[in-house]
PDB file of C-alpha atoms in Angstrom:
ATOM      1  CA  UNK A  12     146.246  85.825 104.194  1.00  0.00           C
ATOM      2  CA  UNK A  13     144.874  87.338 107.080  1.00  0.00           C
ATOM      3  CA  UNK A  14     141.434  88.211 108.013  1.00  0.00           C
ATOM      4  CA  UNK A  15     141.914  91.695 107.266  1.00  0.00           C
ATOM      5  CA  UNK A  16     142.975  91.748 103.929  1.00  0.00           C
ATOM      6  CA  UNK A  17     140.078  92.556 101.723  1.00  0.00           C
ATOM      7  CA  UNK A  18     139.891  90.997  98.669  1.00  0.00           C
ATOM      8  CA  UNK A  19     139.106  93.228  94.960  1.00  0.00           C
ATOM      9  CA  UNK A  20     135.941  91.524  94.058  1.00  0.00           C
ATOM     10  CA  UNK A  21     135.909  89.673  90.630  1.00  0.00           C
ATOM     11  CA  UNK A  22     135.852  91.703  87.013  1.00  0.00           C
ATOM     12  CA  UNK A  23     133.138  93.614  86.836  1.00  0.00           C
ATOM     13  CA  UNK A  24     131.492  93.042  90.160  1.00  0.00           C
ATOM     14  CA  UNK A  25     131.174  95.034  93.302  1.00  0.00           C
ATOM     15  CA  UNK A  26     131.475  93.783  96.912  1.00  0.00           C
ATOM     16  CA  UNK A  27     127.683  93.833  98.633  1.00  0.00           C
ATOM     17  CA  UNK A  28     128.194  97.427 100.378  1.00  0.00           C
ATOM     18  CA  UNK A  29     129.801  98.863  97.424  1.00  0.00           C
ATOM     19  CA  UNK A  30     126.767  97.516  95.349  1.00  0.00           C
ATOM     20  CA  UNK A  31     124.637  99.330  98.043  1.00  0.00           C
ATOM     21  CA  UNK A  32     126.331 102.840  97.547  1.00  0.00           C
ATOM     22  CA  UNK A  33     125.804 102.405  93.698  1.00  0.00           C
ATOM     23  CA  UNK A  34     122.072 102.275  94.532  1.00  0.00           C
ATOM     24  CA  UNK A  35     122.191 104.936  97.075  1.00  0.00           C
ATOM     25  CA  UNK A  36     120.687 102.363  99.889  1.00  0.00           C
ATOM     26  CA  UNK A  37     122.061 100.561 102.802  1.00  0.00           C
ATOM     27  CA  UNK A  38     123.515  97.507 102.724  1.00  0.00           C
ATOM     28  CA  UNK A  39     120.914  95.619 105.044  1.00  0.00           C
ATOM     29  CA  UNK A  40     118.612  96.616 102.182  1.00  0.00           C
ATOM     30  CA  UNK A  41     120.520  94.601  99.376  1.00  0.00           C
ATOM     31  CA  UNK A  42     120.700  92.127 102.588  1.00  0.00           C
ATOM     32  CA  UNK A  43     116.780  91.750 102.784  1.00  0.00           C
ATOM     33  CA  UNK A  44     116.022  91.624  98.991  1.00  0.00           C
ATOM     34  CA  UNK A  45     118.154  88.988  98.596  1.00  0.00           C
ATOM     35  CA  UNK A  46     116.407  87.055 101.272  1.00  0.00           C
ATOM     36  CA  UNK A  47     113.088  88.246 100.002  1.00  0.00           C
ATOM     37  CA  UNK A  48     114.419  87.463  96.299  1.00  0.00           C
ATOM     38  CA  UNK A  49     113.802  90.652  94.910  1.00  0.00           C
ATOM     39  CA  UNK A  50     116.303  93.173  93.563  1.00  0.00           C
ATOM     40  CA  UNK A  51     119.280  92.589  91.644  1.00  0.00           C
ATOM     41  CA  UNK A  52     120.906  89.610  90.841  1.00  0.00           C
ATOM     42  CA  UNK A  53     123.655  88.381  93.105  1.00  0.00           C
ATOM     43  CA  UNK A  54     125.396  85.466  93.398  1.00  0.00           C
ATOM     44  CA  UNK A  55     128.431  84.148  96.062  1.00  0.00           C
ATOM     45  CA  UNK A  56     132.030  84.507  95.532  1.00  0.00           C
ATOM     46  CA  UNK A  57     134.555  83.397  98.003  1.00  0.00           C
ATOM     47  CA  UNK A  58     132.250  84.013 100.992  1.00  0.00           C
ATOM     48  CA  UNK A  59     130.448  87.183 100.050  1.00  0.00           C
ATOM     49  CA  UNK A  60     127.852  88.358  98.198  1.00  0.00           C
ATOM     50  CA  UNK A  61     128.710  89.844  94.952  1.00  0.00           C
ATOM     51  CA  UNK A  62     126.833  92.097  92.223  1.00  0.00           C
ATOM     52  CA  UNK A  63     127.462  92.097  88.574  1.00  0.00           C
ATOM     53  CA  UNK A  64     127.676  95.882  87.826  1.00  0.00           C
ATOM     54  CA  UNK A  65     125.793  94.781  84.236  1.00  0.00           C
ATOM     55  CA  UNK A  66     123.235  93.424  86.899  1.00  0.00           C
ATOM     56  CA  UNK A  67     123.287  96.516  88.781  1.00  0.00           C
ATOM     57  CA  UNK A  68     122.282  98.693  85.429  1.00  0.00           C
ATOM     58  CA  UNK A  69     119.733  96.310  84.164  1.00  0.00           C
ATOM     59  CA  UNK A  70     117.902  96.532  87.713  1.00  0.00           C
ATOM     60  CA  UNK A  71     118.277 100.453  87.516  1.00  0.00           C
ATOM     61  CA  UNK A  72     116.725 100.465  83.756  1.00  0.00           C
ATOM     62  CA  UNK A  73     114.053  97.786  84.971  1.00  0.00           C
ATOM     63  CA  UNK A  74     113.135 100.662  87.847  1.00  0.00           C
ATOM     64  CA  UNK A  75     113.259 103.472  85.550  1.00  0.00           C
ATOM     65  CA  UNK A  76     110.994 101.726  83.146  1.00  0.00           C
ATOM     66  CA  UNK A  77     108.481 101.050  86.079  1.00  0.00           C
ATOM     67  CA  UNK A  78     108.327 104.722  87.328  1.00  0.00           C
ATOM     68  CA  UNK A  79     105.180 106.086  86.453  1.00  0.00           C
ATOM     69  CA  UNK A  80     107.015 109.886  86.281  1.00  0.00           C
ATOM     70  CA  UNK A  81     109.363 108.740  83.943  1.00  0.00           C
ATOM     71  CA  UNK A  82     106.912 107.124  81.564  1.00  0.00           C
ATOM     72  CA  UNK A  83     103.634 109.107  81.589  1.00  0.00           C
ATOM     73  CA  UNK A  84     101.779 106.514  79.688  1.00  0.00           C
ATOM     74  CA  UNK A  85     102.018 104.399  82.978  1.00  0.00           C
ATOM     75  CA  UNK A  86     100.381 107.064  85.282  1.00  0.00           C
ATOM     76  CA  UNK A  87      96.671 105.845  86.207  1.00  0.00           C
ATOM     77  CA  UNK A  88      96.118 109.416  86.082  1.00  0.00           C
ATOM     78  CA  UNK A  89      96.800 109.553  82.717  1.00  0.00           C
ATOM     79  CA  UNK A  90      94.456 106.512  81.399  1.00  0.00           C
ATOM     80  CA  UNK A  91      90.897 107.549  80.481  1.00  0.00           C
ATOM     81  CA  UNK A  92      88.009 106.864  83.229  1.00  0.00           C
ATOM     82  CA  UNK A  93      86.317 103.303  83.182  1.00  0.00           C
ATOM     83  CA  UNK A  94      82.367 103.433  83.276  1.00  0.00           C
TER      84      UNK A  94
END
């Protein structure tokens, strides 16, 4: 097998840059969370990094859940004044 032959990533997985389009964000930002361990899961297959679309979703839902626009009841704006 030559160098250039790509590879189909595993069942349900997606290839680092392909990962990175699902997200809408570059690759060398999937590149620094995973140094930073922060993001979504990955793990190594064959030599590259490699995303679990399920992983993918669950990190989507996680930031959804997070966004204060989404969910007014997080918005500090929202919570009555302290004294």
């Amino acid at each position: 097998m030559s160098a250039k032959t790509i590879l189909p990533p595993p069942p349900g997985c997606l290839w680092l840059p392909q990962a990175a389009a699902r997200l809408g964000v570059q690759p060398r930002t999937l590149y620094t969370w995973r140094t930073r361990r922060c993001g979504p899961a990955s793990f190594r297959h064959a030599g590259r990094v490699v995303y679990e679309e399920t992983a993918l979703a669950a990190y989507m839902a996680e930031c959804q859940a997070a966004d204060t626009h989404t969910h007014p009841a997080l918005n500090p704006l929202q919570r009555p004044p302290v004294p």
